Amino acid sequence: RLSLVFFDIDNFKDFNSIHGHSTGNAVLVSVVDRVRGCVRGIDLFARYGGEEFVIVLPETPPGEAATIAERVRSTIESLTVPSPGNDTRLSVTVSVGVSSLGSGYADFQGMLEAANTAERRAKETGRNRVVAAESFTGSTR
């Protein structure tokens, strides 16, 4: 089985616009460092664009993929980065979508689109959560 995790840093534009691009860069580096500790040697973790990332999970059934996605979400939720100019720390969260090949998706592109749609659903329903594409129907299949 092949599964995919697609996630986006919540409110990332605020890190850049309010706290400066150096803070935004620190958030990106910190997120990458944390996620590296969540993935296995066989997984492929990559920046998809901007503040979006994907993790390709070979040999991973849907339930295990959801567990990995939740581990990524909770690991990042515990992350804070220093706020420039004062002693406060900024919280970081992510919205996560997960999908699996063979769960109604004929190819990798379909699986990627489904995970992206699930990630958007996570944002729309409150952010800082994991949504499995298989948990809803419609344009994701």
mmCIF file of N, CA and C in Angstrom:
data_model
loop_
_atom_site.group_PDB
_atom_site.id
_atom_site.type_symbol
_atom_site.label_atom_id
_atom_site.label_comp_id
_atom_site.label_asym_id
_atom_site.label_seq_id
_atom_site.Cartn_x
_atom_site.Cartn_y
_atom_site.Cartn_z
ATOM 1 N N ARG A 1 0.832 -1.195 0.000
ATOM 2 C CA ARG A 1 0.000 0.000 0.000
ATOM 3 C C ARG A 1 0.869 1.248 0.000
ATOM 4 N N LEU A 2 0.354 2.265 -0.626
ATOM 5 C CA LEU A 2 1.029 3.556 -0.677
ATOM 6 C C LEU A 2 0.085 4.604 -0.101
ATOM 7 N N SER A 3 0.585 5.394 0.816
ATOM 8 C CA SER A 3 -0.210 6.463 1.411
ATOM 9 C C SER A 3 0.553 7.772 1.316
ATOM 10 N N LEU A 4 -0.178 8.859 1.549
ATOM 11 C CA LEU A 4 0.415 10.184 1.416
ATOM 12 C C LEU A 4 -0.137 11.105 2.495
ATOM 13 N N VAL A 5 0.744 11.881 3.095
ATOM 14 C CA VAL A 5 0.368 12.919 4.054
ATOM 15 C C VAL A 5 0.685 14.265 3.405
ATOM 16 N N PHE A 6 -0.271 15.167 3.434
ATOM 17 C CA PHE A 6 -0.108 16.512 2.875
ATOM 18 C C PHE A 6 -0.414 17.479 4.010
ATOM 19 N N PHE A 7 0.529 18.362 4.337
ATOM 20 C CA PHE A 7 0.232 19.311 5.411
ATOM 21 C C PHE A 7 0.718 20.715 5.085
ATOM 22 N N ASP A 8 0.090 21.658 5.763
ATOM 23 C CA ASP A 8 0.308 23.083 5.550
ATOM 24 C C ASP A 8 0.447 23.736 6.923
ATOM 25 N N ILE A 9 1.422 24.625 7.067
ATOM 26 C CA ILE A 9 1.611 25.341 8.328
ATOM 27 C C ILE A 9 0.485 26.366 8.477
ATOM 28 N N ASP A 10 -0.251 26.260 9.569
ATOM 29 C CA ASP A 10 -1.378 27.158 9.812
ATOM 30 C C ASP A 10 -0.899 28.597 10.014
ATOM 31 N N ASN A 11 -1.595 29.515 9.372
ATOM 32 C CA ASN A 11 -1.340 30.958 9.520
ATOM 33 C C ASN A 11 0.111 31.341 9.245
ATOM 34 N N PHE A 12 0.745 30.664 8.315
ATOM 35 C CA PHE A 12 2.160 30.915 8.047
ATOM 36 C C PHE A 12 2.410 32.353 7.596
ATOM 37 N N LYS A 13 1.494 32.910 6.825
ATOM 38 C CA LYS A 13 1.682 34.282 6.339
ATOM 39 C C LYS A 13 1.838 35.264 7.496
ATOM 40 N N ASP A 14 1.184 34.973 8.628
ATOM 41 C CA ASP A 14 1.318 35.839 9.802
ATOM 42 C C ASP A 14 2.744 35.836 10.350
ATOM 43 N N PHE A 15 3.392 34.681 10.330
ATOM 44 C CA PHE A 15 4.779 34.638 10.810
ATOM 45 C C PHE A 15 5.638 35.608 10.001
ATOM 46 N N ASN A 16 5.452 35.593 8.685
ATOM 47 C CA ASN A 16 6.236 36.480 7.821
ATOM 48 C C ASN A 16 5.818 37.942 7.950
ATOM 49 N N SER A 17 4.514 38.206 7.863
ATOM 50 C CA SER A 17 4.062 39.598 7.817
ATOM 51 C C SER A 17 4.135 40.294 9.168
ATOM 52 N N ILE A 18 3.864 39.592 10.243
ATOM 53 C CA ILE A 18 3.864 40.215 11.572
ATOM 54 C C ILE A 18 5.245 40.167 12.221
ATOM 55 N N HIS A 19 5.927 39.035 12.087
ATOM 56 C CA HIS A 19 7.177 38.820 12.820
ATOM 57 C C HIS A 19 8.424 38.882 11.945
ATOM 58 N N GLY A 20 8.241 38.954 10.629
ATOM 59 C CA GLY A 20 9.379 39.066 9.721
ATOM 60 C C GLY A 20 9.759 37.748 9.064
ATOM 61 N N HIS A 21 10.398 37.874 7.921
ATOM 62 C CA HIS A 21 10.762 36.694 7.137
ATOM 63 C C HIS A 21 11.769 35.802 7.846
ATOM 64 N N SER A 22 12.617 36.368 8.682
ATOM 65 C CA SER A 22 13.567 35.519 9.409
ATOM 66 C C SER A 22 12.826 34.593 10.374
ATOM 67 N N THR A 23 11.734 35.076 10.951
ATOM 68 C CA THR A 23 10.917 34.218 11.814
ATOM 69 C C THR A 23 10.216 33.154 10.983
ATOM 70 N N GLY A 24 9.694 33.544 9.823
ATOM 71 C CA GLY A 24 9.080 32.562 8.928
ATOM 72 C C GLY A 24 10.062 31.474 8.541
ATOM 73 N N ASN A 25 11.290 31.869 8.234
ATOM 74 C CA ASN A 25 12.321 30.880 7.897
ATOM 75 C C ASN A 25 12.627 29.975 9.083
ATOM 76 N N ALA A 26 12.677 30.546 10.288
ATOM 77 C CA ALA A 26 12.924 29.739 11.488
ATOM 78 C C ALA A 26 11.803 28.725 11.701
ATOM 79 N N VAL A 27 10.567 29.125 11.409
ATOM 80 C CA VAL A 27 9.434 28.202 11.517
ATOM 81 C C VAL A 27 9.613 27.046 10.537
ATOM 82 N N LEU A 28 9.944 27.361 9.283
ATOM 83 C CA LEU A 28 10.140 26.309 8.279
ATOM 84 C C LEU A 28 11.228 25.325 8.700
ATOM 85 N N VAL A 29 12.361 25.841 9.136
ATOM 86 C CA VAL A 29 13.473 24.979 9.546
ATOM 87 C C VAL A 29 13.074 24.117 10.741
ATOM 88 N N SER A 30 12.391 24.705 11.705
ATOM 89 C CA SER A 30 11.974 23.962 12.896
ATOM 90 C C SER A 30 10.968 22.871 12.553
ATOM 91 N N VAL A 31 10.023 23.183 11.669
ATOM 92 C CA VAL A 31 9.041 22.181 11.246
ATOM 93 C C VAL A 31 9.743 21.017 10.554
ATOM 94 N N VAL A 32 10.642 21.317 9.641
ATOM 95 C CA VAL A 32 11.368 20.259 8.930
ATOM 96 C C VAL A 32 12.138 19.389 9.917
ATOM 97 N N ASP A 33 12.831 20.009 10.860
ATOM 98 C CA ASP A 33 13.584 19.239 11.855
ATOM 99 C C ASP A 33 12.676 18.315 12.651
ATOM 100 N N ARG A 34 11.524 18.812 13.061
ATOM 101 C CA ARG A 34 10.585 17.999 13.841
ATOM 102 C C ARG A 34 10.017 16.849 13.015
ATOM 103 N N VAL A 35 9.641 17.140 11.776
ATOM 104 C CA VAL A 35 9.022 16.101 10.944
ATOM 105 C C VAL A 35 10.028 15.004 10.614
ATOM 106 N N ARG A 36 11.272 15.365 10.427
ATOM 107 C CA ARG A 36 12.299 14.343 10.158
ATOM 108 C C ARG A 36 12.323 13.280 11.251
ATOM 109 N N GLY A 37 12.011 13.668 12.469
ATOM 110 C CA GLY A 37 11.960 12.711 13.568
ATOM 111 C C GLY A 37 10.717 11.842 13.569
ATOM 112 N N CYS A 38 9.743 12.154 12.723
ATOM 113 C CA CYS A 38 8.483 11.400 12.667
ATOM 114 C C CYS A 38 8.439 10.390 11.529
ATOM 115 N N VAL A 39 9.326 10.541 10.549
ATOM 116 C CA VAL A 39 9.249 9.688 9.362
ATOM 117 C C VAL A 39 10.236 8.533 9.457
ATOM 118 N N ARG A 40 9.946 7.496 8.697
ATOM 119 C CA ARG A 40 10.791 6.308 8.658
ATOM 120 C C ARG A 40 11.807 6.443 7.529
ATOM 121 N N GLY A 41 12.788 5.579 7.529
ATOM 122 C CA GLY A 41 13.817 5.608 6.499
ATOM 123 C C GLY A 41 13.288 5.391 5.096
ATOM 124 N N ILE A 42 12.177 4.669 4.957
ATOM 125 C CA ILE A 42 11.623 4.392 3.623
ATOM 126 C C ILE A 42 10.706 5.501 3.126
ATOM 127 N N ASP A 43 10.344 6.443 3.995
ATOM 128 C CA ASP A 43 9.421 7.517 3.625
ATOM 129 C C ASP A 43 10.150 8.614 2.860
ATOM 130 N N LEU A 44 9.396 9.341 2.050
ATOM 131 C CA LEU A 44 9.933 10.486 1.316
ATOM 132 C C LEU A 44 9.240 11.742 1.832
ATOM 133 N N PHE A 45 10.012 12.635 2.433
ATOM 134 C CA PHE A 45 9.496 13.885 2.988
ATOM 135 C C PHE A 45 10.031 15.025 2.142
ATOM 136 N N ALA A 46 9.125 15.895 1.651
ATOM 137 C CA ALA A 46 9.562 16.980 0.769
ATOM 138 C C ALA A 46 8.680 18.211 0.959
ATOM 139 N N ARG A 47 9.279 19.354 0.697
ATOM 140 C CA ARG A 47 8.514 20.597 0.647
ATOM 141 C C ARG A 47 7.813 20.633 -0.695
ATOM 142 N N TYR A 48 6.506 20.847 -0.661
ATOM 143 C CA TYR A 48 5.702 20.865 -1.878
ATOM 144 C C TYR A 48 5.687 22.260 -2.484
ATOM 145 N N GLY A 49 5.708 23.266 -1.635
ATOM 146 C CA GLY A 49 5.714 24.655 -2.086
ATOM 147 C C GLY A 49 5.304 25.558 -0.949
ATOM 148 N N GLY A 50 5.943 26.715 -0.846
ATOM 149 C CA GLY A 50 5.586 27.654 0.217
ATOM 150 C C GLY A 50 5.665 26.994 1.575
ATOM 151 N N GLU A 51 4.521 26.910 2.241
ATOM 152 C CA GLU A 51 4.451 26.295 3.563
ATOM 153 C C GLU A 51 3.771 24.928 3.523
ATOM 154 N N GLU A 52 3.744 24.320 2.344
ATOM 155 C CA GLU A 52 3.121 23.007 2.160
ATOM 156 C C GLU A 52 4.190 21.922 2.024
ATOM 157 N N PHE A 53 3.888 20.769 2.623
ATOM 158 C CA PHE A 53 4.814 19.644 2.613
ATOM 159 C C PHE A 53 4.055 18.356 2.327
ATOM 160 N N VAL A 54 4.767 17.367 1.795
ATOM 161 C CA VAL A 54 4.193 16.040 1.586
ATOM 162 C C VAL A 54 5.125 14.996 2.179
ATOM 163 N N ILE A 55 4.518 13.904 2.605
ATOM 164 C CA ILE A 55 5.271 12.729 3.036
ATOM 165 C C ILE A 55 4.670 11.547 2.285
ATOM 166 N N VAL A 56 5.474 10.902 1.455
ATOM 167 C CA VAL A 56 5.045 9.700 0.744
ATOM 168 C C VAL A 56 5.398 8.519 1.637
ATOM 169 N N LEU A 57 4.404 7.678 1.900
ATOM 170 C CA LEU A 57 4.548 6.568 2.839
ATOM 171 C C LEU A 57 4.397 5.230 2.116
ATOM 172 N N PRO A 58 5.496 4.632 1.646
ATOM 173 C CA PRO A 58 5.404 3.331 0.991
ATOM 174 C C PRO A 58 5.022 2.243 2.002
ATOM 175 N N GLU A 59 4.371 1.221 1.499
ATOM 176 C CA GLU A 59 4.022 0.062 2.339
ATOM 177 C C GLU A 59 3.290 0.475 3.613
ATOM 178 N N THR A 60 2.339 1.409 3.451
ATOM 179 C CA THR A 60 1.640 1.946 4.619
ATOM 180 C C THR A 60 0.135 1.939 4.375
ATOM 181 N N PRO A 61 -0.611 1.106 5.099
ATOM 182 C CA PRO A 61 -2.066 1.095 4.953
ATOM 183 C C PRO A 61 -2.692 2.358 5.557
ATOM 184 N N PRO A 62 -3.954 2.631 5.237
ATOM 185 C CA PRO A 62 -4.594 3.875 5.678
ATOM 186 C C PRO A 62 -4.537 4.129 7.184
ATOM 187 N N GLY A 63 -4.795 3.124 7.993
ATOM 188 C CA GLY A 63 -4.782 3.326 9.447
ATOM 189 C C GLY A 63 -3.423 3.754 9.967
ATOM 190 N N GLU A 64 -2.382 3.116 9.463
ATOM 191 C CA GLU A 64 -1.027 3.478 9.872
ATOM 192 C C GLU A 64 -0.662 4.875 9.372
ATOM 193 N N ALA A 65 -1.116 5.224 8.160
ATOM 194 C CA ALA A 65 -0.858 6.562 7.619
ATOM 195 C C ALA A 65 -1.513 7.624 8.494
ATOM 196 N N ALA A 66 -2.730 7.361 8.953
ATOM 197 C CA ALA A 66 -3.418 8.311 9.832
ATOM 198 C C ALA A 66 -2.671 8.469 11.155
ATOM 199 N N THR A 67 -2.107 7.377 11.656
ATOM 200 C CA THR A 67 -1.322 7.436 12.893
ATOM 201 C C THR A 67 -0.072 8.290 12.698
ATOM 202 N N ILE A 68 0.609 8.104 11.582
ATOM 203 C CA ILE A 68 1.796 8.912 11.278
ATOM 204 C C ILE A 68 1.407 10.381 11.122
ATOM 205 N N ALA A 69 0.298 10.642 10.427
ATOM 206 C CA ALA A 69 -0.166 12.020 10.238
ATOM 207 C C ALA A 69 -0.452 12.690 11.581
ATOM 208 N N GLU A 70 -1.085 11.965 12.485
ATOM 209 C CA GLU A 70 -1.374 12.519 13.814
ATOM 210 C C GLU A 70 -0.085 12.752 14.596
ATOM 211 N N ARG A 71 0.882 11.865 14.445
ATOM 212 C CA ARG A 71 2.172 12.059 15.115
ATOM 213 C C ARG A 71 2.846 13.342 14.608
ATOM 214 N N VAL A 72 2.790 13.570 13.303
ATOM 215 C CA VAL A 72 3.349 14.804 12.732
ATOM 216 C C VAL A 72 2.625 16.017 13.313
ATOM 217 N N ARG A 73 1.305 15.977 13.306
ATOM 218 C CA ARG A 73 0.516 17.105 13.810
ATOM 219 C C ARG A 73 0.841 17.400 15.272
ATOM 220 N N SER A 74 0.831 16.384 16.109
ATOM 221 C CA SER A 74 1.060 16.610 17.541
ATOM 222 C C SER A 74 2.501 17.022 17.833
ATOM 223 N N THR A 75 3.447 16.505 17.064
ATOM 224 C CA THR A 75 4.850 16.894 17.240
ATOM 225 C C THR A 75 5.037 18.370 16.915
ATOM 226 N N ILE A 76 4.415 18.826 15.848
ATOM 227 C CA ILE A 76 4.539 20.240 15.476
ATOM 228 C C ILE A 76 3.767 21.125 16.449
ATOM 229 N N GLU A 77 2.639 20.635 16.944
ATOM 230 C CA GLU A 77 1.857 21.415 17.906
ATOM 231 C C GLU A 77 2.683 21.741 19.158
ATOM 232 N N SER A 78 3.614 20.876 19.509
ATOM 233 C CA SER A 78 4.448 21.118 20.694
ATOM 234 C C SER A 78 5.612 22.068 20.404
ATOM 235 N N LEU A 79 5.753 22.468 19.158
ATOM 236 C CA LEU A 79 6.849 23.337 18.732
ATOM 237 C C LEU A 79 6.539 24.803 19.025
ATOM 238 N N THR A 80 7.532 25.529 19.509
ATOM 239 C CA THR A 80 7.444 26.987 19.606
ATOM 240 C C THR A 80 8.738 27.569 19.045
ATOM 241 N N VAL A 81 8.632 28.761 18.496
ATOM 242 C CA VAL A 81 9.818 29.455 17.977
ATOM 243 C C VAL A 81 9.910 30.814 18.669
ATOM 244 N N PRO A 82 11.129 31.312 18.856
ATOM 245 C CA PRO A 82 11.276 32.605 19.527
ATOM 246 C C PRO A 82 10.690 33.742 18.698
ATOM 247 N N SER A 83 10.048 34.656 19.392
ATOM 248 C CA SER A 83 9.546 35.865 18.750
ATOM 249 C C SER A 83 10.654 36.906 18.782
ATOM 250 N N PRO A 84 10.958 37.514 17.639
ATOM 251 C CA PRO A 84 12.056 38.486 17.626
ATOM 252 C C PRO A 84 11.735 39.710 18.482
ATOM 253 N N GLY A 85 12.721 40.154 19.217
ATOM 254 C CA GLY A 85 12.570 41.385 19.973
ATOM 255 C C GLY A 85 11.962 41.248 21.351
ATOM 256 N N ASN A 86 11.524 40.050 21.730
ATOM 257 C CA ASN A 86 11.004 39.875 23.090
ATOM 258 C C ASN A 86 11.203 38.427 23.529
ATOM 259 N N ASP A 87 10.764 38.136 24.733
ATOM 260 C CA ASP A 87 11.006 36.806 25.301
ATOM 261 C C ASP A 87 9.872 35.819 25.052
ATOM 262 N N THR A 88 8.871 36.201 24.279
ATOM 263 C CA THR A 88 7.759 35.285 24.037
ATOM 264 C C THR A 88 8.128 34.269 22.960
ATOM 265 N N ARG A 89 7.371 33.185 22.946
ATOM 266 C CA ARG A 89 7.573 32.148 21.940
ATOM 267 C C ARG A 89 6.271 31.992 21.159
ATOM 268 N N LEU A 90 6.404 31.728 19.873
ATOM 269 C CA LEU A 90 5.251 31.613 18.976
ATOM 270 C C LEU A 90 4.902 30.143 18.768
ATOM 271 N N SER A 91 3.626 29.836 18.864
ATOM 272 C CA SER A 91 3.152 28.468 18.649
ATOM 273 C C SER A 91 3.017 28.184 17.164
ATOM 274 N N VAL A 92 3.208 26.927 16.805
ATOM 275 C CA VAL A 92 3.098 26.488 15.414
ATOM 276 C C VAL A 92 2.155 25.294 15.374
ATOM 277 N N THR A 93 1.228 25.309 14.413
ATOM 278 C CA THR A 93 0.358 24.156 14.184
ATOM 279 C C THR A 93 0.269 23.894 12.687
ATOM 280 N N VAL A 94 -0.221 22.718 12.347
ATOM 281 C CA VAL A 94 -0.412 22.354 10.942
ATOM 282 C C VAL A 94 -1.782 21.726 10.745
ATOM 283 N N SER A 95 -2.291 21.875 9.540
ATOM 284 C CA SER A 95 -3.489 21.170 9.099
ATOM 285 C C SER A 95 -3.027 20.078 8.155
ATOM 286 N N VAL A 96 -3.571 18.872 8.348
ATOM 287 C CA VAL A 96 -3.032 17.694 7.680
ATOM 288 C C VAL A 96 -4.133 16.931 6.954
ATOM 289 N N GLY A 97 -3.831 16.536 5.718
ATOM 290 C CA GLY A 97 -4.690 15.631 4.963
ATOM 291 C C GLY A 97 -3.931 14.350 4.692
ATOM 292 N N VAL A 98 -4.650 13.236 4.659
ATOM 293 C CA VAL A 98 -4.007 11.947 4.413
ATOM 294 C C VAL A 98 -4.876 11.139 3.454
ATOM 295 N N SER A 99 -4.237 10.423 2.535
ATOM 296 C CA SER A 99 -4.962 9.561 1.596
ATOM 297 C C SER A 99 -4.109 8.336 1.301
ATOM 298 N N SER A 100 -4.773 7.313 0.753
ATOM 299 C CA SER A 100 -4.078 6.065 0.437
ATOM 300 C C SER A 100 -4.498 5.563 -0.929
ATOM 301 N N LEU A 101 -3.530 5.083 -1.681
ATOM 302 C CA LEU A 101 -3.804 4.489 -2.987
ATOM 303 C C LEU A 101 -4.641 3.237 -2.773
ATOM 304 N N GLY A 102 -5.590 3.015 -3.639
ATOM 305 C CA GLY A 102 -6.454 1.857 -3.492
ATOM 306 C C GLY A 102 -7.695 2.152 -2.671
ATOM 307 N N SER A 103 -7.829 3.365 -2.176
ATOM 308 C CA SER A 103 -9.021 3.771 -1.430
ATOM 309 C C SER A 103 -9.879 4.672 -2.306
ATOM 310 N N GLY A 104 -9.990 4.307 -3.578
ATOM 311 C CA GLY A 104 -10.780 5.083 -4.514
ATOM 312 C C GLY A 104 -9.957 5.966 -5.422
ATOM 313 N N TYR A 105 -8.640 5.927 -5.310
ATOM 314 C CA TYR A 105 -7.769 6.758 -6.131
ATOM 315 C C TYR A 105 -6.957 5.845 -7.027
ATOM 316 N N ALA A 106 -7.033 6.075 -8.312
ATOM 317 C CA ALA A 106 -6.418 5.173 -9.287
ATOM 318 C C ALA A 106 -4.930 5.405 -9.468
ATOM 319 N N ASP A 107 -4.458 6.601 -9.125
ATOM 320 C CA ASP A 107 -3.047 6.897 -9.359
ATOM 321 C C ASP A 107 -2.539 7.890 -8.313
ATOM 322 N N PHE A 108 -1.243 8.162 -8.388
ATOM 323 C CA PHE A 108 -0.620 9.048 -7.408
ATOM 324 C C PHE A 108 -1.228 10.445 -7.462
ATOM 325 N N GLN A 109 -1.494 10.964 -8.658
ATOM 326 C CA GLN A 109 -2.066 12.306 -8.788
ATOM 327 C C GLN A 109 -3.412 12.395 -8.076
ATOM 328 N N GLY A 110 -4.247 11.379 -8.241
ATOM 329 C CA GLY A 110 -5.534 11.367 -7.552
ATOM 330 C C GLY A 110 -5.373 11.334 -6.042
ATOM 331 N N MET A 111 -4.409 10.554 -5.595
ATOM 332 C CA MET A 111 -4.134 10.460 -4.167
ATOM 333 C C MET A 111 -3.622 11.804 -3.623
ATOM 334 N N LEU A 112 -2.757 12.479 -4.387
ATOM 335 C CA LEU A 112 -2.233 13.786 -3.991
ATOM 336 C C LEU A 112 -3.356 14.818 -3.913
ATOM 337 N N GLU A 113 -4.215 14.845 -4.923
ATOM 338 C CA GLU A 113 -5.339 15.780 -4.922
ATOM 339 C C GLU A 113 -6.274 15.512 -3.748
ATOM 340 N N ALA A 114 -6.500 14.231 -3.450
ATOM 341 C CA ALA A 114 -7.370 13.874 -2.329
ATOM 342 C C ALA A 114 -6.775 14.329 -0.999
ATOM 343 N N ALA A 115 -5.481 14.124 -0.815
ATOM 344 C CA ALA A 115 -4.824 14.552 0.427
ATOM 345 C C ALA A 115 -4.844 16.073 0.548
ATOM 346 N N ASN A 116 -4.656 16.770 -0.568
ATOM 347 C CA ASN A 116 -4.702 18.232 -0.571
ATOM 348 C C ASN A 116 -6.101 18.715 -0.201
ATOM 349 N N THR A 117 -7.116 18.090 -0.757
ATOM 350 C CA THR A 117 -8.495 18.451 -0.427
ATOM 351 C C THR A 117 -8.785 18.173 1.046
ATOM 352 N N ALA A 118 -8.291 17.058 1.552
ATOM 353 C CA ALA A 118 -8.473 16.730 2.968
ATOM 354 C C ALA A 118 -7.775 17.764 3.853
ATOM 355 N N GLU A 119 -6.598 18.217 3.438
ATOM 356 C CA GLU A 119 -5.884 19.258 4.192
ATOM 357 C C GLU A 119 -6.697 20.551 4.223
ATOM 358 N N ARG A 120 -7.292 20.916 3.100
ATOM 359 C CA ARG A 120 -8.142 22.116 3.072
ATOM 360 C C ARG A 120 -9.350 21.934 3.995
ATOM 361 N N ARG A 121 -9.901 20.730 4.014
ATOM 362 C CA ARG A 121 -11.023 20.447 4.915
ATOM 363 C C ARG A 121 -10.577 20.605 6.375
ATOM 364 N N ALA A 122 -9.360 20.167 6.684
ATOM 365 C CA ALA A 122 -8.830 20.336 8.047
ATOM 366 C C ALA A 122 -8.754 21.817 8.407
ATOM 367 N N LYS A 123 -8.323 22.647 7.462
ATOM 368 C CA LYS A 123 -8.253 24.097 7.705
ATOM 369 C C LYS A 123 -9.655 24.673 7.919
ATOM 370 N N GLU A 124 -10.587 24.269 7.052
ATOM 371 C CA GLU A 124 -11.955 24.804 7.107
ATOM 372 C C GLU A 124 -12.677 24.413 8.387
ATOM 373 N N THR A 125 -12.290 23.305 8.986
ATOM 374 C CA THR A 125 -12.989 22.815 10.176
ATOM 375 C C THR A 125 -12.236 23.119 11.465
ATOM 376 N N GLY A 126 -11.309 24.076 11.413
ATOM 377 C CA GLY A 126 -10.700 24.545 12.645
ATOM 378 C C GLY A 126 -9.189 24.531 12.726
ATOM 379 N N ARG A 127 -8.497 24.003 11.729
ATOM 380 C CA ARG A 127 -7.028 23.946 11.721
ATOM 381 C C ARG A 127 -6.513 23.011 12.819
ATOM 382 N N ASN A 128 -5.198 22.749 12.762
ATOM 383 C CA ASN A 128 -4.526 21.911 13.757
ATOM 384 C C ASN A 128 -5.240 20.572 13.933
ATOM 385 N N ARG A 129 -5.518 19.923 12.809
ATOM 386 C CA ARG A 129 -6.187 18.621 12.850
ATOM 387 C C ARG A 129 -5.801 17.803 11.634
ATOM 388 N N VAL A 130 -6.098 16.511 11.715
ATOM 389 C CA VAL A 130 -5.862 15.578 10.616
ATOM 390 C C VAL A 130 -7.211 15.176 10.046
ATOM 391 N N VAL A 131 -7.330 15.213 8.719
ATOM 392 C CA VAL A 131 -8.530 14.726 8.043
ATOM 393 C C VAL A 131 -8.100 13.690 7.020
ATOM 394 N N ALA A 132 -8.724 12.526 7.076
ATOM 395 C CA ALA A 132 -8.464 11.478 6.094
ATOM 396 C C ALA A 132 -9.390 11.681 4.906
ATOM 397 N N ALA A 133 -8.841 11.657 3.709
ATOM 398 C CA ALA A 133 -9.652 11.841 2.500
ATOM 399 C C ALA A 133 -10.742 10.787 2.425
ATOM 400 N N GLU A 134 -10.456 9.610 2.927
ATOM 401 C CA GLU A 134 -11.415 8.517 2.877
ATOM 402 C C GLU A 134 -12.606 8.740 3.808
ATOM 403 N N SER A 135 -12.525 9.761 4.682
ATOM 404 C CA SER A 135 -13.600 10.001 5.640
ATOM 405 C C SER A 135 -14.758 10.802 5.052
ATOM 406 N N PHE A 136 -14.618 11.254 3.820
ATOM 407 C CA PHE A 136 -15.705 11.982 3.179
ATOM 408 C C PHE A 136 -15.706 11.649 1.692
ATOM 409 N N THR A 137 -16.796 11.936 1.042
ATOM 410 C CA THR A 137 -16.912 11.659 -0.389
ATOM 411 C C THR A 137 -17.056 12.966 -1.132
ATOM 412 N N GLY A 138 -17.103 12.882 -2.436
ATOM 413 C CA GLY A 138 -17.269 14.079 -3.246
ATOM 414 C C GLY A 138 -16.127 14.225 -4.213
ATOM 415 N N SER A 139 -15.628 15.439 -4.343
ATOM 416 C CA SER A 139 -14.627 15.753 -5.361
ATOM 417 C C SER A 139 -13.260 15.150 -5.080
ATOM 418 N N THR A 140 -13.091 14.473 -3.958
ATOM 419 C CA THR A 140 -11.775 13.927 -3.639
ATOM 420 C C THR A 140 -11.527 12.590 -4.307
ATOM 421 N N ARG A 141 -12.533 11.987 -4.892
ATOM 422 C CA ARG A 141 -12.340 10.661 -5.494
ATOM 423 C C ARG A 141 -12.526 10.699 -6.973
#
